[in-house]
Amino acid sequence: MTKDITTVDQYIAAAPAERQVILKTVRQTIKAVLPEAVEKISYQMPTYHQGETIVHFACAKQHLGFYPTPSAITAFQEALQPYKTSKGAVQFPFAQPIPYELIAMMTAWRLAEVKNKHA
C-alpha cells in the first residue's frame, strides 16, 4: 500500500485481488456495528472514528491485521487464543476463515468502551 491512498475504497482497490472480498466484508462488518463512525485512512489503514478511534484494519501479506486497542485484546483474550496477538493487535491468517462475528463483537465492545468514557 502507498501513502497516496486517502480513502478506504482506494485502500481496498490497491490490495491483491484475492484479498479484496475479505477486506470489503470486514469493512461491511465494522460499518454495520458503527453506522455513525467516520471512516478514514489513518496510519495508512482503514480507521473508524466515533468520539475517538474505535478500530483499524490492514491487509498484510499472510494475514488481516485488526487493531481494536489493547483493552479489547485483553477483554477478548480467550476468544483470541487461536490467533497471534500483540498489545493492541490481532492477526487473522488468510489461510483460515476470517472470524467476522468476532470482529463485530470486538468493534461493538470498543464502541461501548468509548461511549462509557465519554458519558
Short mmCIF file of C-alpha atoms in Angstrom, two decimals:
data_model
loop_
_atom_site.label_atom_id
_atom_site.label_comp_id
_atom_site.label_asym_id
_atom_site.label_seq_id
_atom_site.Cartn_x
_atom_site.Cartn_y
_atom_site.Cartn_z
CA MET A 1 0.00 0.00 0.00
CA THR A 2 1.20 3.51 -0.70
CA LYS A 3 0.95 6.81 1.10
CA ASP A 4 -1.13 8.14 -1.82
CA ILE A 5 -4.18 6.25 -0.58
CA THR A 6 -6.67 8.61 1.03
CA THR A 7 -9.93 6.60 1.08
CA VAL A 8 -10.96 3.13 2.15
CA ASP A 9 -12.21 2.44 -1.39
CA GLN A 10 -8.71 3.19 -2.70
CA TYR A 11 -7.15 1.02 0.02
CA ILE A 12 -9.28 -1.98 -0.90
CA ALA A 13 -8.73 -1.46 -4.64
CA ALA A 14 -4.95 -1.39 -4.06
CA ALA A 15 -5.00 -4.73 -2.22
CA PRO A 16 -4.34 -8.01 -4.04
CA ALA A 17 -7.47 -9.11 -5.92
CA GLU A 18 -7.83 -12.30 -3.86
CA ARG A 19 -7.96 -10.23 -0.63
CA GLN A 20 -10.46 -7.60 -1.74
CA VAL A 21 -13.59 -9.62 -0.91
CA ILE A 22 -12.28 -10.21 2.62
CA LEU A 23 -11.47 -6.51 3.07
CA LYS A 24 -14.89 -5.49 1.78
CA THR A 25 -16.55 -7.92 4.18
CA VAL A 26 -14.50 -6.63 7.13
CA ARG A 27 -15.48 -3.09 6.16
CA GLN A 28 -19.18 -4.03 5.95
CA THR A 29 -18.94 -5.86 9.28
CA ILE A 30 -17.45 -2.82 11.02
CA LYS A 31 -19.83 -0.35 9.37
CA ALA A 32 -22.84 -2.45 10.43
CA VAL A 33 -21.73 -2.02 14.06
CA LEU A 34 -20.59 1.60 13.63
CA PRO A 35 -23.06 3.24 11.23
CA GLU A 36 -22.28 6.71 12.64
CA ALA A 37 -18.49 6.37 12.61
CA VAL A 38 -16.24 8.46 10.41
CA GLU A 39 -14.35 6.19 8.03
CA LYS A 40 -10.89 7.41 7.07
CA ILE A 41 -7.32 6.36 6.41
CA SER A 42 -5.05 6.84 9.41
CA TYR A 43 -1.60 5.29 9.83
CA GLN A 44 -2.12 4.07 6.23
CA MET A 45 -5.00 1.82 7.37
CA PRO A 46 -8.80 1.95 7.23
CA THR A 47 -9.83 3.56 10.51
CA TYR A 48 -13.21 4.05 12.19
CA HIS A 49 -13.60 7.04 14.48
CA GLN A 50 -16.57 7.84 16.70
CA GLY A 51 -15.60 10.13 19.56
CA GLU A 52 -12.14 8.57 19.26
CA THR A 53 -10.60 5.83 17.16
CA ILE A 54 -12.61 2.63 17.61
CA VAL A 55 -10.72 0.18 15.35
CA HIS A 56 -8.33 -0.06 12.39
CA PHE A 57 -7.70 -2.94 10.00
CA ALA A 58 -4.98 -3.69 7.48
CA CYS A 59 -4.11 -6.18 4.78
CA ALA A 60 -0.74 -7.84 5.29
CA LYS A 61 0.79 -10.49 3.05
CA GLN A 62 -0.45 -13.52 5.01
CA HIS A 63 -3.00 -12.08 7.43
CA LEU A 64 -5.61 -9.48 8.19
CA GLY A 65 -4.40 -7.15 10.91
CA PHE A 66 -7.14 -5.94 13.24
CA TYR A 67 -6.34 -3.17 15.71
CA PRO A 68 -9.01 -2.72 18.41
CA THR A 69 -6.69 -1.23 21.12
CA PRO A 70 -5.00 -3.07 23.99
CA SER A 71 -8.11 -3.06 26.21
CA ALA A 72 -10.11 -5.04 23.65
CA ILE A 73 -7.27 -7.54 23.16
CA THR A 74 -7.30 -8.10 26.93
CA ALA A 75 -11.10 -8.34 27.11
CA PHE A 76 -11.23 -10.93 24.32
CA GLN A 77 -8.03 -12.83 25.14
CA GLU A 78 -9.84 -16.16 25.49
CA ALA A 79 -11.55 -15.86 22.10
CA LEU A 80 -8.26 -14.70 20.57
CA GLN A 81 -6.20 -17.67 21.81
CA PRO A 82 -6.05 -19.32 18.35
CA TYR A 83 -4.52 -16.15 16.85
CA LYS A 84 -1.27 -14.25 17.15
CA THR A 85 -1.80 -11.11 19.22
CA SER A 86 0.28 -8.22 20.44
CA LYS A 87 -0.51 -5.33 22.77
CA GLY A 88 -3.20 -3.77 20.57
CA ALA A 89 -3.47 -6.04 17.55
CA VAL A 90 -4.54 -9.45 16.35
CA GLN A 91 -3.54 -11.30 13.19
CA PHE A 92 -6.22 -13.33 11.43
CA PRO A 93 -4.40 -15.59 8.91
CA PHE A 94 -5.85 -15.59 5.40
CA ALA A 95 -5.30 -19.37 5.34
CA GLN A 96 -8.13 -19.72 7.90
CA PRO A 97 -11.71 -18.43 7.80
CA ILE A 98 -11.82 -14.80 8.94
CA PRO A 99 -13.89 -14.56 12.18
CA TYR A 100 -16.21 -11.74 11.10
CA GLU A 101 -18.52 -12.30 14.07
CA LEU A 102 -15.58 -11.86 16.46
CA ILE A 103 -14.57 -8.67 14.62
CA ALA A 104 -18.13 -7.38 15.05
CA MET A 105 -18.17 -8.27 18.75
CA MET A 106 -14.83 -6.58 19.40
CA THR A 107 -15.92 -3.49 17.46
CA ALA A 108 -19.16 -3.28 19.48
CA TRP A 109 -17.19 -3.71 22.70
CA ARG A 110 -14.86 -0.85 21.70
CA LEU A 111 -17.82 1.40 20.88
CA ALA A 112 -19.34 0.70 24.31
CA GLU A 113 -15.98 1.38 25.96
CA VAL A 114 -15.68 4.75 24.19
CA LYS A 115 -19.28 5.72 24.99
CA ASN A 116 -18.73 4.89 28.67
CA LYS A 117 -15.57 7.01 28.69
CA HIS A 118 -17.40 9.99 27.23
CA ALA A 119 -20.65 9.57 29.22
#
